[in-house]
Short mmCIF file of C-alpha atoms in Angstrom, two decimals:
data_model
loop_
_atom_site.label_atom_id
_atom_site.label_comp_id
_atom_site.label_asym_id
_atom_site.label_seq_id
_atom_site.Cartn_x
_atom_site.Cartn_y
_atom_site.Cartn_z
CA MET A 1 54.73 50.97 -7.58
CA ALA A 2 51.87 53.37 -7.04
CA ALA A 3 49.42 51.41 -9.17
CA PRO A 4 49.95 48.02 -7.45
CA LEU A 5 49.63 49.77 -4.07
CA LEU A 6 46.31 51.29 -5.07
CA VAL A 7 45.09 47.91 -6.28
CA LEU A 8 46.14 46.28 -2.99
CA CYS A 9 44.33 48.93 -0.96
CA ALA A 10 41.22 48.48 -3.07
CA LEU A 11 41.29 44.71 -2.55
CA ILE A 12 41.65 45.14 1.23
CA PHE A 13 38.70 47.55 1.24
CA LEU A 14 36.54 45.14 -0.75
CA LEU A 15 37.41 42.22 1.52
CA GLN A 16 36.58 44.22 4.67
CA THR A 17 33.31 45.38 3.15
CA HIS A 18 32.38 41.84 2.19
CA ARG A 19 33.27 40.52 5.63
CA CYS A 20 31.05 43.06 7.40
CA SER A 21 28.17 43.09 4.92
CA GLY A 22 26.59 39.94 6.33
CA GLN A 23 26.71 41.04 9.97
CA SER A 24 23.60 42.30 11.71
CA LEU A 25 21.81 42.56 15.04
CA TRP A 26 18.45 40.92 15.73
CA SER A 27 15.86 41.89 18.36
CA PRO A 28 12.13 41.24 18.67
CA ARG A 29 9.87 44.19 18.02
CA ALA A 30 8.49 44.26 21.54
CA VAL A 31 8.77 42.66 24.98
CA VAL A 32 6.16 42.82 27.76
CA ALA A 33 7.04 42.85 31.46
CA SER A 34 5.00 43.21 34.64
CA VAL A 35 5.83 45.83 37.26
CA GLY A 36 8.36 44.44 39.74
CA ASP A 37 9.55 41.61 37.49
CA ASP A 38 12.93 41.14 35.81
CA VAL A 39 13.03 41.21 32.01
CA VAL A 40 15.50 40.37 29.24
CA LEU A 41 15.64 42.56 26.14
CA PRO A 42 17.03 40.17 23.48
CA CYS A 43 19.71 41.29 21.03
CA LEU A 44 21.76 38.77 19.04
CA PHE A 45 24.78 39.32 16.80
CA LEU A 46 24.38 37.42 13.52
CA PRO A 47 26.34 35.44 12.62
CA PRO A 48 27.50 34.78 16.22
CA ARG A 49 30.90 36.25 17.09
CA ASP A 50 32.72 37.68 20.07
CA VAL A 51 31.75 41.27 20.83
CA SER A 52 34.21 43.50 22.68
CA GLY A 53 32.36 46.79 22.27
CA LEU A 54 28.62 47.53 22.35
CA GLN A 55 26.08 49.81 23.94
CA TRP A 56 22.44 49.98 24.94
CA THR A 57 20.69 53.34 24.81
CA ARG A 58 17.24 54.86 25.18
CA PRO A 59 16.95 57.97 22.99
CA ASP A 60 14.25 59.64 25.12
CA LEU A 61 16.48 59.78 28.21
CA ASP A 62 19.30 62.11 29.22
CA PRO A 63 21.85 60.66 29.46
CA THR A 64 20.75 58.12 26.87
CA PHE A 65 23.14 55.34 27.91
CA VAL A 66 21.65 52.31 29.65
CA PHE A 67 24.78 50.15 29.39
CA VAL A 68 28.15 50.71 27.70
CA TRP A 69 30.69 47.91 27.10
CA ARG A 70 34.16 48.75 25.79
CA SER A 71 37.26 46.53 25.60
CA TYR A 72 35.51 43.81 27.60
CA GLU A 73 34.50 46.01 30.53
CA GLU A 74 31.61 48.29 31.50
CA LEU A 75 31.97 52.06 31.42
CA THR A 76 29.85 52.83 34.47
CA GLY A 77 30.45 56.57 34.32
CA LEU A 78 28.22 56.92 31.25
CA LYS A 79 25.22 55.00 32.59
CA ASN A 80 21.95 56.79 33.29
CA PRO A 81 21.50 56.77 37.10
CA ALA A 82 18.03 55.21 36.73
CA PHE A 83 19.68 51.96 35.65
CA GLU A 84 22.44 51.83 38.23
CA GLY A 85 22.62 48.29 39.60
CA ARG A 86 19.65 47.23 37.44
CA ALA A 87 21.04 46.87 33.90
CA THR A 88 23.47 44.03 33.17
CA LEU A 89 24.76 41.88 30.31
CA PHE A 90 25.27 38.13 30.12
CA THR A 91 29.04 38.54 29.95
CA GLU A 92 29.69 34.82 29.48
CA GLU A 93 27.46 34.88 26.40
CA LEU A 94 29.15 37.81 24.66
CA LYS A 95 31.58 35.46 22.92
CA HIS A 96 28.59 33.79 21.29
CA GLY A 97 27.13 37.07 20.05
CA ASN A 98 24.45 37.32 22.76
CA ILE A 99 24.42 41.00 23.77
CA SER A 100 20.97 40.92 25.40
CA LEU A 101 20.25 43.31 28.27
CA LYS A 102 18.70 42.28 31.60
CA LEU A 103 16.69 44.80 33.63
CA THR A 104 15.70 44.02 37.21
CA SER A 105 12.74 45.34 39.23
CA VAL A 106 10.94 46.83 36.25
CA GLY A 107 8.89 49.97 36.85
CA ILE A 108 6.54 52.12 34.78
CA SER A 109 9.38 54.53 33.96
CA ASP A 110 11.26 51.70 32.21
CA GLU A 111 8.72 51.60 29.40
CA GLY A 112 10.23 52.80 26.14
CA THR A 113 12.27 51.94 23.06
CA TYR A 114 15.76 50.54 23.65
CA ARG A 115 18.54 50.38 21.05
CA CYS A 116 21.41 47.90 21.11
CA SER A 117 24.31 48.75 18.82
CA VAL A 118 27.90 47.92 17.89
CA PRO A 119 29.26 51.39 17.02
CA ALA A 120 32.48 50.08 15.45
CA LEU A 121 30.44 48.28 12.78
CA GLY A 122 27.64 50.83 12.45
CA ILE A 123 24.87 48.31 13.12
CA ASP A 124 21.99 48.51 15.58
CA SER A 125 18.57 47.09 16.47
CA THR A 126 15.66 48.31 18.59
CA VAL A 127 13.16 46.66 20.92
CA ARG A 128 10.13 48.22 22.58
CA LEU A 129 9.52 47.43 26.25
CA HIS A 130 5.87 47.53 27.32
CA VAL A 131 5.26 47.56 31.08
CA VAL A 132 1.95 46.32 32.50
CA ALA A 133 0.38 45.93 35.92
CA PRO A 134 -2.80 43.90 36.55
CA GLY A 135 -4.68 45.73 39.28
CA SER A 136 -6.60 44.58 42.32
CA SER A 137 -9.88 42.70 42.14
CA ALA A 138 -12.93 44.81 41.41
CA LEU A 139 -14.93 45.52 44.57
CA VAL A 140 -18.54 46.69 44.64
CA SER A 141 -19.93 48.20 47.82
CA VAL A 142 -23.20 49.91 48.79
CA GLU A 143 -22.28 53.52 49.42
CA ALA A 144 -25.70 54.86 50.38
CA VAL A 145 -29.35 53.84 50.70
CA HIS A 146 -32.01 56.50 50.08
CA VAL A 147 -35.24 54.97 51.34
CA TRP A 148 -37.17 58.16 50.66
CA SER A 149 -36.29 57.98 46.95
CA SER A 150 -36.12 54.18 46.65
CA ALA A 151 -32.52 54.46 45.44
CA VAL A 152 -29.30 52.62 46.23
CA GLU A 153 -25.86 53.98 45.39
CA LEU A 154 -23.27 51.40 44.41
CA ARG A 155 -19.56 52.13 44.28
CA CYS A 156 -16.99 50.05 42.34
CA GLN A 157 -13.25 50.41 42.87
CA SER A 158 -10.07 48.77 41.62
CA GLU A 159 -6.47 49.87 42.14
CA GLY A 160 -2.96 49.48 40.78
CA TRP A 161 -3.39 49.20 36.99
CA TYR A 162 -1.13 50.04 34.07
CA PRO A 163 -2.09 50.94 31.40
CA PRO A 164 -5.38 52.40 32.69
CA PRO A 165 -8.27 49.91 32.36
CA GLU A 166 -11.90 50.41 31.33
CA LEU A 167 -14.74 50.10 33.84
CA GLN A 168 -18.27 48.98 32.91
CA TRP A 169 -21.49 48.34 34.79
CA LEU A 170 -23.64 45.44 33.55
CA ASP A 171 -27.24 44.56 34.33
CA SER A 172 -28.70 41.11 35.07
CA GLU A 173 -28.69 40.31 31.33
CA GLY A 174 -25.05 41.27 30.89
CA ARG A 175 -25.93 44.50 29.09
CA ALA A 176 -23.73 47.54 29.60
CA LEU A 177 -25.44 50.29 31.58
CA SER A 178 -25.03 53.89 30.53
CA ALA A 179 -26.80 57.19 31.03
CA ASP A 180 -29.00 56.75 27.96
CA GLU A 181 -29.69 53.01 27.70
CA GLY A 182 -30.74 50.11 29.87
CA PRO A 183 -33.22 50.24 32.73
CA LEU A 184 -31.84 53.50 34.09
CA SER A 185 -33.07 57.01 33.53
CA ALA A 186 -30.70 59.68 32.20
CA ASP A 187 -29.84 61.09 35.62
CA GLU A 188 -29.10 57.67 37.11
CA GLY A 189 -26.31 56.53 34.78
CA PRO A 190 -22.85 55.53 35.98
CA LEU A 191 -20.66 58.36 37.22
CA SER A 192 -17.03 57.38 36.70
CA ASP A 193 -14.00 59.26 37.96
CA PRO A 194 -11.18 59.69 35.41
CA PRO A 195 -8.42 57.10 35.97
CA ARG A 196 -5.88 58.71 38.27
CA PRO A 197 -2.24 57.72 38.70
CA GLY A 198 -1.18 56.72 42.18
CA PRO A 199 2.19 55.69 43.65
CA GLY A 200 4.62 54.49 41.00
CA GLY A 201 2.42 55.67 38.15
CA LEU A 202 -0.22 52.95 38.63
CA TYR A 203 -3.85 53.85 37.99
CA ASP A 204 -6.93 53.52 40.19
CA VAL A 205 -10.47 53.46 38.78
CA SER A 206 -13.75 54.22 40.51
CA SER A 207 -17.39 54.53 39.47
CA LYS A 208 -20.77 55.11 41.12
CA LEU A 209 -24.11 53.67 39.99
CA THR A 210 -27.52 54.68 41.35
CA VAL A 211 -30.32 52.12 40.93
CA LYS A 212 -34.01 52.06 41.88
CA HIS A 213 -34.88 48.43 41.23
CA SER A 214 -33.82 44.97 42.27
CA GLY A 215 -31.57 42.63 40.32
CA PHE A 216 -27.95 41.71 39.71
CA PHE A 217 -25.43 44.46 39.02
CA THR A 218 -21.90 43.71 37.88
CA CYS A 219 -18.87 45.95 37.78
CA ARG A 220 -16.28 44.76 35.26
CA VAL A 221 -12.79 46.22 34.95
CA THR A 222 -10.95 45.29 31.74
CA GLN A 223 -7.43 45.96 30.49
CA SER A 224 -7.75 45.22 26.77
CA SER A 225 -4.03 45.47 25.96
CA THR A 226 -3.27 42.49 28.22
CA ASN A 227 -6.66 40.74 27.95
CA THR A 228 -7.04 40.97 31.72
CA SER A 229 -10.34 41.51 33.53
CA THR A 230 -11.89 41.32 36.97
CA GLN A 231 -15.48 41.74 38.08
CA ASP A 232 -17.70 41.83 41.15
CA THR A 233 -21.48 41.33 41.30
CA VAL A 234 -24.09 42.34 43.85
CA ARG A 235 -27.73 41.28 44.03
CA LEU A 236 -30.15 43.96 45.21
CA THR A 237 -33.52 43.12 46.69
CA ASP A 238 -36.34 45.65 46.44
CA PRO A 239 -34.65 48.98 47.36
CA ARG A 240 -38.02 50.32 48.58
CA LYS A 241 -37.86 48.08 51.63
CA LYS A 242 -36.20 49.46 54.70
CA THR A 243 -33.01 47.76 55.75
CA SER A 244 -34.66 46.76 59.05
CA GLU A 245 -37.14 44.61 57.14
CA GLY A 246 -34.47 42.29 55.74
CA THR A 247 -31.35 42.02 53.71
CA LEU A 248 -31.08 44.74 51.12
CA TYR A 249 -28.27 43.26 49.07
CA GLU A 250 -25.83 40.39 48.89
CA GLU A 251 -22.49 40.15 47.16
CA THR A 252 -21.75 37.40 44.67
CA CYS A 253 -18.07 37.81 43.87
CA ASP A 254 -16.74 36.77 40.49
CA HIS A 255 -13.09 37.79 40.12
#
């Protein structure tokens, strides 16, 4: 009797292995969300089937659990407090193998790699959440006029970006101005402050440009990762003229 029993056990093992071998989880590599928006992190069970136990985690957090689902109910006691009231499943879709996670009111701290898994089957999938924030329109202002040195100081500012953007000054021909090229001398090049994080981890950028000639000057702020840009242009008349003799500059916005 021992031999037939061993054969039966082996057959059961092979059948279970075959049944599970074709099961997997699918997620996209990355998802992008703007600060303040809601986002869905897709995760699909293939082939579709009812899922009674699953979990979402983020390995860089402590505790790592974003959402835990066992025996058709959430185990709230394991959830990281940062996701309390913000992380949910589409419970009506679980029977179709949709175990995607919805996050509401996305913030900078939500950026990271998330893992959805079905522990009972030993399968998982990961998706990277990138968080972005397009900042405010670039704004150029005249900070100071030095009549004695025929110089005008321009200041450009833009706020509320993530990731940090790049700031450039351009001349009338659209050429980038720096300390060692363009119509500026070495000590008149742009002086840019390092991007600094403000409330909520968003970055502000600021730069000063000193010029001694007339023309159009453009400040352009670009976030290459999202292909987002904003710019502002001012037209300076002859800086050697006193402000009482006429208009020194005019703004020609281009956002």
